[in-house]
Tab-separated table of C-alpha atoms in Angstrom:
chain	number	residue	atom	x	y	z
A	1353	MET	CA	-71.079	-3.882	20.739
A	1354	PHE	CA	-70.213	-7.617	20.768
A	1355	LEU	CA	-69.046	-10.570	18.633
A	1356	LEU	CA	-71.009	-13.665	17.847
A	1357	PHE	CA	-69.078	-16.762	16.834
A	1358	GLY	CA	-70.946	-19.587	15.188
A	1359	MET	CA	-69.188	-22.884	14.721
A	1360	LEU	CA	-69.537	-24.268	11.238
A	1361	GLY	CA	-68.288	-27.854	11.121
A	1362	LEU	CA	-64.740	-28.524	12.460
A	1363	GLN	CA	-62.783	-26.455	9.974
A	1364	GLU	CA	-64.228	-22.984	10.237
A	1365	ILE	CA	-65.392	-20.409	12.792
A	1366	GLN	CA	-67.906	-17.931	11.748
A	1367	VAL	CA	-67.285	-14.599	13.325
A	1368	MET	CA	-69.978	-11.997	13.148
A	1369	MET	CA	-69.181	-8.444	14.181
A	1370	VAL	CA	-72.494	-6.832	15.023
A	1371	SER	CA	-73.049	-3.175	15.605
A	1372	LYS	CA	-76.396	-1.763	16.806
A	1373	ALA	CA	-78.328	-4.957	15.886
A	1374	ASN	CA	-80.263	-7.634	17.668
A	1375	VAL	CA	-78.978	-11.105	16.946
A	1376	VAL	CA	-81.286	-14.101	17.279
A	1377	VAL	CA	-79.957	-17.617	16.636
A	1378	ASP	CA	-82.174	-20.696	16.503
A	1379	ASN	CA	-80.539	-23.387	18.682
A	1380	ASP	CA	-83.207	-26.029	18.035
A	1381	ASN	CA	-83.662	-28.195	15.038
A	1382	ASP	CA	-87.174	-27.244	14.010
A	1383	ASN	CA	-87.980	-25.749	10.635
A	1384	ASP	CA	-89.381	-22.497	11.937
A	1385	ASP	CA	-87.943	-19.461	10.332
A	1386	ASP	CA	-86.221	-17.197	12.778
A	1387	GLU	CA	-85.419	-13.618	12.009
A	1388	VAL	CA	-81.694	-12.771	12.113
A	1389	GLU	CA	-80.729	-9.066	11.867
A	1390	LEU	CA	-77.091	-8.891	10.868
A	1391	GLU	CA	-74.850	-6.577	8.980
A	1392	LYS	CA	-73.304	-8.707	6.318
A	1393	SER	CA	-70.199	-6.578	6.183
A	1394	ASN	CA	-69.408	-7.478	9.843
A	1395	ILE	CA	-69.095	-11.215	9.306
A	1396	LEU	CA	-65.832	-13.117	8.637
A	1397	LEU	CA	-64.711	-16.697	8.647
A	1398	MET	CA	-61.351	-17.948	9.942
A	1399	GLY	CA	-59.743	-21.272	10.638
A	1400	PRO	CA	-59.417	-22.466	14.234
A	1401	SER	CA	-55.607	-21.934	14.317
A	1402	VAL	CA	-56.021	-18.262	13.469
A	1403	PHE	CA	-58.993	-17.812	15.702
A	1404	ARG	CA	-56.980	-18.130	18.891
A	1405	THR	CA	-54.777	-15.175	17.894
A	1406	TYR	CA	-57.538	-12.947	16.573
A	1407	SER	CA	-59.906	-13.635	19.427
A	1408	SER	CA	-57.320	-12.130	21.701
A	1409	VAL	CA	-56.369	-9.327	19.314
A	1410	LEU	CA	-60.009	-8.286	18.566
A	1411	SER	CA	-60.901	-8.251	22.281
A	1412	CYS	CA	-58.310	-5.578	22.766
A	1413	PHE	CA	-60.407	-3.283	20.636
A	1414	GLY	CA	-63.427	-3.523	22.956
A	1415	PHE	CA	-65.359	-6.295	21.312
A	1416	ASP	CA	-67.314	-8.797	23.470
A	1417	LEU	CA	-66.466	-12.318	22.348
A	1418	VAL	CA	-69.416	-14.890	22.371
A	1419	HIS	CA	-69.436	-18.472	21.094
A	1420	THR	CA	-72.567	-19.723	19.436
A	1421	MET	CA	-73.821	-23.275	19.369
A	1422	PRO	CA	-72.786	-25.636	16.498
A	1423	GLN	CA	-74.961	-25.636	13.492
A	1424	SER	CA	-75.229	-28.083	10.612
A	1425	LEU	CA	-73.869	-27.163	7.253
A	1426	GLN	CA	-77.220	-28.502	5.989
A	1427	GLY	CA	-78.919	-25.660	8.021
A	1428	THR	CA	-82.559	-24.822	8.008
A	1429	SER	CA	-84.220	-21.518	7.568
A	1430	THR	CA	-82.404	-20.367	10.752
A	1431	SER	CA	-78.939	-20.986	9.173
A	1432	VAL	CA	-76.741	-18.027	8.124
A	1433	PRO	CA	-77.894	-16.800	4.839
A	1434	THR	CA	-75.918	-17.690	1.723
A	1435	ASP	CA	-74.937	-14.116	0.976
A	1436	LEU	CA	-73.845	-13.646	4.578
A	1437	SER	CA	-71.609	-16.717	4.410
A	1438	GLU	CA	-69.970	-15.512	1.194
A	1439	SER	CA	-69.281	-12.099	2.762
A	1440	SER	CA	-67.865	-13.768	5.827
A	1441	MET	CA	-65.507	-15.862	3.664
A	1442	ASP	CA	-64.224	-12.774	1.871
A	1443	THR	CA	-63.618	-10.886	5.132
A	1444	LYS	CA	-61.859	-13.942	6.592
A	1445	ASP	CA	-59.546	-14.209	3.553
A	1446	ASN	CA	-58.682	-10.468	3.721
A	1447	LEU	CA	-57.679	-10.673	7.451
A	1448	GLN	CA	-55.694	-13.853	6.906
A	1449	ASN	CA	-53.892	-12.353	3.948
A	1450	ARG	CA	-52.954	-9.248	5.947
A	1451	GLU	CA	-51.729	-11.513	8.749
A	1452	PHE	CA	-49.642	-13.604	6.456
A	1453	ILE	CA	-48.233	-10.600	4.527
A	1454	ASN	CA	-47.233	-8.926	7.699
A	1455	ALA	CA	-45.534	-12.088	8.949
A	1456	GLU	CA	-43.766	-12.529	5.571
A	1457	ASN	CA	-42.525	-8.952	5.617
A	1458	ILE	CA	-41.102	-9.402	9.136
A	1459	ILE	CA	-39.384	-12.613	8.081
A	1460	ARG	CA	-38.071	-11.117	4.874
A	1461	HIS	CA	-36.674	-8.047	6.564
A	1462	SER	CA	-35.157	-10.132	9.357
A	1463	GLN	CA	-33.483	-12.374	6.794
A	1464	LYS	CA	-32.081	-9.339	5.032
A	1465	LEU	CA	-30.589	-7.972	8.210
A	1466	GLN	CA	-29.209	-11.399	9.122
A	1467	GLY	CA	-27.667	-11.600	5.627
A	1468	ASP	CA	-26.034	-8.218	6.113
A	1469	LEU	CA	-24.639	-9.263	9.429
A	1470	GLN	CA	-23.212	-12.455	7.859
A	1471	VAL	CA	-21.511	-10.404	5.103
A	1472	PHE	CA	-19.915	-8.100	7.642
A	1473	GLY	CA	-18.905	-11.133	9.744
A	1474	MET	CA	-17.168	-12.754	6.763
A	1475	LYS	CA	-15.378	-9.489	6.009
A	1476	ILE	CA	-14.177	-9.222	9.635
A	1477	LYS	CA	-12.835	-12.772	9.433
A	1478	GLN	CA	-11.059	-12.000	6.140
A	1479	HIS	CA	-9.346	-8.878	7.552
A	1480	GLU	CA	-8.448	-10.733	10.780
A	1481	ASP	CA	-6.934	-13.590	8.747
A	1482	ARG	CA	-5.063	-11.069	6.588
A	1483	LEU	CA	-3.714	-9.290	9.718
A	1484	SER	CA	-2.531	-12.604	11.176
A	1485	LEU	CA	-0.730	-13.501	7.970
A	1486	LEU	CA	0.980	-10.097	7.732
A	1487	ASN	CA	2.070	-10.213	11.372
A	1488	THR	CA	3.563	-13.656	10.751
A	1489	GLU	CA	5.430	-12.365	7.709
A	1490	LYS	CA	6.654	-9.328	9.712
A	1491	VAL	CA	8.062	-11.503	12.485
A	1492	LYS	CA	9.862	-13.686	9.915
A	1493	LEU	CA	11.354	-10.666	8.180
A	1494	GLU	CA	12.492	-9.137	11.450
A	1495	ASP	CA	14.273	-12.403	12.343
A	1496	SER	CA	15.816	-12.518	8.952
A	1497	ILE	CA	17.029	-8.908	9.260
A	1498	ILE	CA	18.678	-9.703	12.555
A	1499	HIS	CA	20.497	-12.705	11.122
A	1500	LEU	CA	21.620	-10.638	8.081
A	1501	GLN	CA	22.929	-7.861	10.369
A	1502	VAL	CA	24.995	-10.401	12.193
A	1503	ALA	CA	26.296	-11.828	8.950
A	1504	ILE	CA	27.194	-8.353	7.619
A	1505	GLY	CA	29.091	-7.620	10.784
A	1506	LYS	CA	31.122	-10.727	10.463
A	1507	SER	CA	31.870	-10.058	6.803
A	1508	LYS	CA	32.899	-6.408	7.363
A	1509	SER	CA	35.302	-7.424	10.191
A	1510	SER	CA	37.308	-9.470	7.633
A	1511	SER	CA	37.512	-6.740	4.963
A	1512	THR	CA	37.507	-3.386	6.772
A	1513	THR	CA	41.260	-3.101	7.120
A	1514	LYS	CA	41.974	-3.379	3.389
A	1515	ILE	CA	39.195	-0.988	2.413
A	1516	ASP	CA	40.310	1.581	4.956
A	1517	ASN	CA	43.874	1.401	3.528
A	1518	ALA	CA	42.449	2.108	0.034
A	1519	GLU	CA	40.600	5.140	1.327
A	1520	GLU	CA	43.695	6.466	2.981
A	1521	GLU	CA	45.499	6.271	-0.345
A	1522	VAL	CA	42.773	8.297	-2.072
A	1523	ASP	CA	42.945	10.910	0.663
A	1524	LYS	CA	46.671	11.277	0.137
A	1525	GLN	CA	46.154	11.822	-3.565
A	1526	ILE	CA	43.487	14.485	-2.894
A	1527	LEU	CA	45.606	16.255	-0.298
A	1528	GLN	CA	48.331	16.747	-2.856
A	1529	HIS	CA	46.070	19.274	-4.500
A	1530	GLU	CA	46.396	21.668	-1.556
A	1531	LYS	CA	44.438	24.552	-2.915
A	1532	SER	CA	41.401	22.475	-3.951
A	1533	ALA	CA	38.103	22.477	-2.114
A	1534	ALA	CA	38.284	18.639	-2.022
A	1535	SER	CA	41.608	18.874	-0.128
A	1536	VAL	CA	40.143	21.375	2.431
A	1537	LEU	CA	37.164	19.155	2.953
A	1538	CYS	CA	39.280	16.089	3.588
A	1539	GLN	CA	41.451	17.997	6.099
A	1540	ILE	CA	38.370	19.410	7.917
A	1541	LYS	CA	36.825	15.988	8.265
A	1542	THR	CA	40.056	14.592	9.633
A	1543	ARG	CA	40.626	17.462	12.067
A	1544	TYR	CA	37.038	18.215	13.294
A	1545	GLY	CA	35.282	14.916	12.829
A	1546	ALA	CA	31.682	15.118	14.106
A	1547	HIS	CA	31.856	18.834	15.101
A	1548	ALA	CA	28.448	20.639	15.234
A	1549	SER	CA	29.445	23.009	12.468
A	1550	LEU	CA	29.973	20.046	10.135
A	1551	LEU	CA	26.574	18.362	10.710
A	1552	THR	CA	24.953	19.641	7.527
A	1553	LEU	CA	28.067	18.879	5.466
A	1554	ARG	CA	28.376	15.383	6.889
A	1555	LYS	CA	24.737	14.749	6.204
A	1556	GLU	CA	24.623	16.170	2.683
A	1557	VAL	CA	28.138	15.589	1.227
A	1558	ILE	CA	28.688	12.001	0.049
A	1559	GLY	CA	32.329	12.411	-0.857
A	1560	ILE	CA	34.807	13.237	-3.610
A	1561	VAL	CA	34.437	11.541	-7.000
A	1562	PRO	CA	37.428	9.089	-6.845
A	1563	MET	CA	36.328	7.934	-3.359
A	1564	LEU	CA	32.900	6.878	-4.603
A	1565	GLY	CA	33.983	4.222	-7.085
A	1566	ARG	CA	36.775	1.735	-7.754
A	1567	VAL	CA	38.131	0.234	-10.933
A	1568	GLU	CA	39.601	-3.278	-11.246
A	1569	ASP	CA	42.251	-2.490	-13.813
A	1570	ASP	CA	44.879	0.134	-12.968
A	1571	ASN	CA	45.376	1.144	-16.574
A	1572	LEU	CA	41.640	1.615	-17.039
A	1573	SER	CA	41.554	3.678	-13.791
A	1574	ARG	CA	44.149	6.059	-15.195
A	1575	LEU	CA	42.237	6.366	-18.461
A	1576	PHE	CA	38.972	7.204	-16.634
A	1577	SER	CA	40.764	9.870	-14.614
A	1578	GLU	CA	42.296	11.407	-17.714
A	1579	TYR	CA	38.903	11.365	-19.539
A	1580	LEU	CA	37.170	13.118	-16.665
A	1581	GLY	CA	40.029	15.501	-15.883
A	1582	VAL	CA	41.444	16.763	-12.586
A	1583	GLU	CA	38.643	19.320	-11.964
A	1584	THR	CA	35.892	16.708	-12.271
A	1585	MET	CA	37.845	14.123	-10.200
A	1586	LEU	CA	38.075	16.706	-7.393
A	1587	ALA	CA	34.428	17.534	-7.576
A	1588	ILE	CA	32.472	17.376	-4.274
A	1589	VAL	CA	29.322	15.261	-4.547
A	1590	CYS	CA	26.322	16.080	-2.379
A	1591	LYS	CA	22.763	14.704	-2.205
A	1592	THR	CA	20.522	17.792	-2.495
A	1593	SER	CA	20.692	21.535	-3.119
A	1594	GLU	CA	20.890	21.999	0.675
A	1595	GLY	CA	24.391	20.648	0.524
A	1596	VAL	CA	25.337	23.131	-2.202
A	1597	LYS	CA	24.010	25.970	0.005
A	1598	ALA	CA	25.929	24.663	3.032
A	1599	ILE	CA	29.191	24.592	1.094
A	1600	GLU	CA	29.043	28.208	-0.100
A	1601	MET	CA	27.003	31.095	1.298
A	1602	TYR	CA	26.585	34.703	0.071
A	1603	ASP	CA	25.952	38.095	1.652
A	1604	LYS	CA	23.243	40.579	0.748
A	1605	GLU	CA	25.320	41.976	-2.164
A	1606	GLY	CA	25.760	38.477	-3.636
A	1607	CYS	CA	29.427	38.186	-2.701
A	1608	ILE	CA	30.849	35.014	-1.172
A	1609	ASN	CA	30.692	34.966	2.580
A	1610	LYS	CA	34.228	33.966	3.472
A	1611	SER	CA	33.399	33.340	7.111
A	1612	SER	CA	30.758	30.667	6.461
A	1613	GLY	CA	30.415	27.382	4.699
A	1614	LEU	CA	33.436	25.606	3.389
A	1615	HIS	CA	35.243	28.934	2.983
A	1616	GLY	CA	34.922	29.693	6.645
A	1617	LEU	CA	36.054	26.206	7.688
A	1618	GLY	CA	39.097	26.400	5.354
A	1619	ALA	CA	40.109	29.706	6.911
A	1620	THR	CA	40.155	28.054	10.372
A	1621	ILE	CA	42.871	25.642	9.212
A	1622	GLY	CA	44.781	28.238	7.195
A	1623	ARG	CA	43.541	26.936	3.869
A	1624	ALA	CA	41.598	29.735	2.234
A	1625	LEU	CA	39.829	28.688	-0.892
A	1626	ASP	CA	40.644	30.617	-4.036
A	1627	GLY	CA	39.308	30.007	-7.555
A	1628	ARG	CA	36.432	27.840	-8.707
A	1629	PHE	CA	35.637	24.270	-7.825
A	1630	LEU	CA	32.911	21.815	-8.871
A	1631	VAL	CA	30.064	20.629	-6.699
A	1632	ILE	CA	27.787	17.923	-8.113
A	1633	CYS	CA	24.211	17.763	-6.781
A	1634	LEU	CA	22.728	14.331	-7.304
A	1635	GLU	CA	19.194	15.599	-6.841
A	1636	SER	CA	19.491	17.853	-9.873
A	1637	LEU	CA	20.944	15.168	-12.236
A	1638	ARG	CA	18.743	13.361	-14.710
A	1639	PRO	CA	19.080	9.667	-13.775
A	1640	TYR	CA	19.324	6.711	-16.058
A	1641	ALA	CA	15.816	5.687	-17.015
A	1642	GLY	CA	16.326	2.207	-18.384
A	1643	LYS	CA	16.515	-1.262	-16.908
A	1644	TYR	CA	19.213	-2.978	-14.842
A	1645	VAL	CA	21.117	-6.159	-15.506
A	1646	VAL	CA	19.083	-8.952	-13.842
A	1647	ASP	CA	20.526	-10.390	-10.636
A	1648	ASP	CA	23.652	-8.266	-10.856
A	1649	PRO	CA	24.869	-7.414	-7.310
A	1650	GLN	CA	26.437	-4.176	-8.678
A	1651	ARG	CA	23.146	-3.039	-10.337
A	1652	LYS	CA	24.809	-2.510	-13.701
A	1653	LEU	CA	22.822	-0.649	-16.298
A	1654	ASP	CA	21.226	-2.731	-19.016
A	1655	ILE	CA	22.433	-0.634	-21.959
A	1656	LEU	CA	22.180	-2.125	-25.435
A	1657	ASN	CA	25.580	-2.951	-26.813
A	1658	PRO	CA	26.570	-1.387	-30.273
A	1659	ARG	CA	25.676	-3.689	-33.138
A	1660	LEU	CA	27.079	-4.051	-36.628
A	1661	PRO	CA	24.612	-4.491	-39.533
A	1662	ASN	CA	25.140	-8.241	-39.197
A	1663	GLY	CA	23.975	-8.098	-35.545
A	1664	GLU	CA	27.394	-8.664	-33.981
A	1665	CYS	CA	29.270	-6.466	-31.575
A	1666	PRO	CA	32.187	-4.524	-33.085
A	1667	SER	CA	35.553	-6.155	-32.645
A	1668	GLY	CA	37.396	-5.187	-29.471
A	1669	PHE	CA	34.341	-3.792	-27.655
A	1670	LEU	CA	34.758	-4.375	-23.896
A	1671	GLY	CA	31.718	-2.635	-22.517
A	1672	PHE	CA	30.497	0.711	-21.159
A	1673	ALA	CA	32.637	2.743	-18.723
A	1674	VAL	CA	29.636	3.347	-16.417
A	1675	ASN	CA	29.403	-0.419	-15.784
A	1676	MET	CA	33.147	-0.823	-15.204
A	1677	ILE	CA	33.039	1.213	-11.917
A	1678	ASN	CA	32.670	-0.829	-8.726
A	1679	ILE	CA	30.497	1.071	-6.258
A	1680	ASP	CA	30.566	0.652	-2.509
A	1681	THR	CA	27.546	-1.199	-1.316
A	1682	GLU	CA	26.074	1.645	0.713
A	1683	ASN	CA	25.987	3.804	-2.427
A	1684	LEU	CA	24.293	1.278	-4.704
A	1685	PHE	CA	20.748	1.938	-3.381
A	1686	CYS	CA	18.697	4.905	-2.133
A	1687	VAL	CA	21.413	7.597	-2.136
A	1688	THR	CA	19.119	10.276	-3.449
A	1689	PRO	CA	15.733	11.325	-2.026
A	1690	SER	CA	14.162	9.614	-5.050
A	1691	GLY	CA	15.803	6.286	-4.236
A	1692	PHE	CA	18.517	6.188	-6.936
A	1693	GLY	CA	22.052	4.985	-6.497
A	1694	LEU	CA	25.357	6.454	-7.616
A	1695	ARG	CA	25.595	4.433	-10.827
A	1696	GLU	CA	22.417	5.669	-12.434
A	1697	THR	CA	23.010	9.275	-11.312
A	1698	LEU	CA	26.615	10.354	-10.774
A	1699	PHE	CA	28.548	7.959	-12.974
A	1700	TYR	CA	25.881	7.809	-15.690
A	1701	ASN	CA	26.119	11.676	-15.978
A	1702	LEU	CA	29.939	11.550	-15.873
A	1703	PHE	CA	30.415	8.788	-18.458
A	1704	SER	CA	27.020	8.544	-20.175
A	1705	ARG	CA	27.434	5.650	-22.764
A	1706	LEU	CA	31.220	5.989	-23.096
A	1707	GLN	CA	32.463	2.798	-24.842
A	1708	VAL	CA	35.683	0.976	-24.071
A	1709	TYR	CA	37.744	-0.843	-26.692
A	1710	LYS	CA	40.906	-2.880	-26.596
A	1711	THR	CA	42.811	-0.870	-29.237
A	1712	ARG	CA	42.681	2.475	-30.994
A	1713	VAL	CA	42.344	0.676	-34.355
A	1714	GLU	CA	39.238	-1.284	-33.214
A	1715	MET	CA	37.770	1.924	-31.741
A	1716	MET	CA	38.150	3.786	-34.988
A	1717	GLN	CA	36.607	0.873	-36.964
A	1718	ALA	CA	33.542	1.161	-34.747
A	1719	LEU	CA	33.412	4.971	-35.126
A	1720	PRO	CA	29.885	4.924	-36.831
A	1721	LEU	CA	28.495	3.120	-33.688
A	1722	ILE	CA	30.014	5.575	-31.139
A	1723	THR	CA	27.465	8.161	-29.931
A	1724	ASP	CA	28.842	9.366	-26.579
A	1725	GLY	CA	32.618	8.954	-26.841
A	1726	ALA	CA	35.009	5.999	-26.506
A	1727	ILE	CA	38.432	5.153	-25.084
A	1728	SER	CA	40.860	2.333	-25.857
A	1729	LEU	CA	43.236	0.576	-23.476
A	1730	ASP	CA	46.189	1.774	-25.555
A	1731	GLY	CA	45.336	5.435	-25.008
A	1732	GLY	CA	42.905	6.302	-27.767
A	1733	MET	CA	40.193	8.786	-26.748
A	1734	ILE	CA	37.061	10.225	-28.370
A	1735	ARG	CA	35.455	12.676	-26.004
A	1736	ASN	CA	32.253	13.290	-27.959
A	1737	CYS	CA	31.007	12.479	-31.399
A	1738	GLY	CA	33.543	14.142	-33.736
A	1739	VAL	CA	35.838	15.366	-30.916
A	1740	PHE	CA	39.137	13.487	-30.742
A	1741	SER	CA	41.713	13.812	-28.012
A	1742	LEU	CA	45.148	13.444	-29.620
A	1743	GLY	CA	48.762	13.660	-28.522
A	1744	ASN	CA	50.562	12.001	-25.544
A	1745	ARG	CA	48.643	10.656	-22.587
A	1746	GLU	CA	48.410	12.915	-19.614
A	1747	ASP	CA	49.314	11.287	-16.311
A	1748	VAL	CA	46.742	12.512	-13.800
A	1749	ASN	CA	47.966	12.014	-10.327
A	1750	LEU	CA	44.463	11.293	-9.165
A	1751	ARG	CA	42.509	8.255	-10.190
A	1752	PHE	CA	40.152	5.563	-9.125
A	1753	LEU	CA	41.786	2.776	-7.087
A	1754	ARG	CA	41.715	-0.863	-7.842
A	1755	PRO	CA	39.674	-2.511	-5.070
A	1756	GLU	CA	41.611	-4.623	-2.617
A	1757	ARG	CA	39.198	-7.442	-2.193
A	1758	SER	CA	38.946	-9.801	0.720
A	1759	ALA	CA	37.595	-13.242	0.177
A	1760	GLY	CA	34.191	-12.401	1.632
A	1761	LEU	CA	33.555	-9.055	-0.136
A	1762	ASP	CA	31.327	-10.466	-2.823
A	1763	GLU	CA	29.378	-12.378	-0.177
A	1764	GLN	CA	29.081	-9.120	1.854
A	1765	VAL	CA	27.528	-7.339	-1.193
A	1766	GLU	CA	25.013	-10.160	-1.589
A	1767	ILE	CA	24.126	-10.070	2.067
A	1768	GLU	CA	23.605	-6.340	2.118
A	1769	LYS	CA	21.440	-6.581	-1.006
A	1770	LYS	CA	19.275	-9.144	0.835
A	1771	MET	CA	19.180	-6.829	3.753
A	1772	LYS	CA	17.879	-3.948	1.627
A	1773	ASP	CA	15.248	-6.217	0.129
A	1774	ALA	CA	14.081	-7.440	3.563
A	1775	GLN	CA	13.898	-3.892	4.842
A	1776	LEU	CA	11.814	-2.790	1.871
A	1777	LYS	CA	9.466	-5.767	2.272
A	1778	LYS	CA	9.082	-4.956	5.992
A	1779	GLU	CA	8.158	-1.330	5.198
A	1780	LYS	CA	5.545	-2.593	2.734
A	1781	ILE	CA	4.101	-5.004	5.305
A	1782	LEU	CA	3.861	-2.260	7.940
A	1783	GLU	CA	1.921	-0.183	5.434
A	1784	ASP	CA	-0.351	-3.125	4.610
A	1785	LEU	CA	-0.897	-3.744	8.373
A	1786	LYS	CA	-1.929	-0.175	8.884
A	1787	ARG	CA	-4.355	-0.347	6.000
A	1788	GLU	CA	-5.868	-3.637	7.143
A	1789	ARG	CA	-6.363	-2.375	10.686
A	1790	THR	CA	-8.218	0.651	9.346
A	1791	LEU	CA	-10.455	-1.544	7.177
A	1792	LEU	CA	-11.123	-3.939	10.095
A	1793	ASP	CA	-12.128	-1.114	12.383
A	1794	THR	CA	-14.520	0.279	9.760
A	1795	VAL	CA	-16.157	-3.192	9.175
A	1796	LYS	CA	-16.460	-3.795	12.941
A	1797	HIS	CA	-18.205	-0.447	13.344
A	1798	ASN	CA	-20.670	-1.249	10.495
A	1799	PHE	CA	-21.245	-4.687	12.021
A	1800	SER	CA	-22.123	-3.261	15.462
A	1801	LYS	CA	-24.412	-0.685	13.912
A	1802	LYS	CA	-26.241	-3.325	11.808
A	1803	LYS	CA	-26.448	-5.617	14.866
A	1804	ILE	CA	-28.174	-2.850	16.920
A	1805	ASP	CA	-30.604	-2.208	14.091
A	1806	PHE	CA	-31.413	-5.921	13.938
A	1807	LEU	CA	-32.026	-6.270	17.654
A	1808	LYS	CA	-34.281	-3.111	17.688
A	1809	TYR	CA	-36.263	-4.505	14.825
A	1810	LEU	CA	-36.768	-7.857	16.515
A	1811	ALA	CA	-37.832	-6.124	19.720
A	1812	SER	CA	-40.239	-3.876	17.873
A	1813	SER	CA	-41.815	-6.762	15.886
A	1814	SER	CA	-42.124	-8.921	19.000
A	1815	SER	CA	-43.786	-6.222	21.093
A	1816	SER	CA	-46.366	-5.500	18.409
A	1817	TYR	CA	-47.591	-9.172	18.791
A	1818	ALA	CA	-46.744	-9.914	22.384
A	1819	THR	CA	-48.566	-6.988	24.000
A	1820	PRO	CA	-52.055	-7.738	22.621
A	1821	VAL	CA	-51.727	-11.437	23.450
A	1822	GLN	CA	-50.627	-10.747	27.067
A	1823	ASN	CA	-53.487	-8.270	27.683
A	1824	ALA	CA	-56.196	-10.378	26.037
A	1825	PRO	CA	-58.751	-12.345	28.088
A	1826	SER	CA	-58.793	-16.104	27.742
A	1827	VAL	CA	-61.288	-17.662	25.381
A	1828	PRO	CA	-63.805	-20.055	27.059
């Protein structure tokens, strides 16, 4: 088995693959007819640039490569027959097409893999840029929080004394109600402080109602106390139902366990609790669901004012009681597990939409617009729609105190609000950082996997061409 190559001009190489045939080629220029036994199907034509590759490749399959002498395209009777030339051209085109298609497929798939790598690379850069930006913002927020903490410390140092004096006065008023649970709680806190048995109470109990808010006007403070009544003013306020359980426990028969909870602590100081008392669980209250007054440091509730048919507020209307309570900064935000403050939970449930008017006459004129009760500064009181409280005013010796402000208290509230905002932003950034790192790790893993696939494909494609060329004999 061997190959016979006949040069046809300068542009083509005639390759004849001969099997079990004698090949005779006339090398002279006479006109004698020489017999050529060939199998037409074993002839192909290829250009000289492709010949160098295929001569090596074909030799790997056991073919003997032989060059023939040049012949004229005007050939004599010894020239390759016309039908043989046509068959050779067809075979040549088929092989060239397969070669080109294979090369195109390799290039196309390589480009696809490269494109995938570029996409992953761009995603990696995007996530890295995002991480860099988030880290920069985190550092700025941390610096801002440190500065705000310093500012809060300075502000508190100038106002602590007056606030402490106000709380001492509230304690004295509560202690006058000796048999109340609120009085026992105040004494226990004063006597035992951070004792281990009080850990749950200290964690869950926020305080007594009058200690959780302050009213600017002393007359209004008295009216609020009268409206709520002594029992409600002495109510203990806790965050969750766990606080309720810690205050009072029961035995197997359902009777009060006098040796545990607040009952047991009261017995240790000689103040046994007798009778009922109120405990308000913030977690169980239905909070205000509306909006808040924009940019208000006290987070007042944005409740629609009552309106007459002409669109105006009724004469003498001063506002809603729930918004006339000043709340300590630490109780404005995130008091409950759901993130609500005292205004939208405790005080909204105590006062609801209780309206405040200057005079009783003006309050009665606005009666059709009153839905949840009203009070007037001269002593008028409507507890609920259709329920009037008449007679002389009751002087309740327990009321909200008028805040004793220092010059920097408003500034302190604003600073602490900024602190809360900064801490919330930092928490969000930390969550974003965690998510971005996870996404970056995933993209990097996909990039590495795709890179390995690409390199394996290149190696496989290269070896399929390089091996035959390296093993092929040189062409004379």
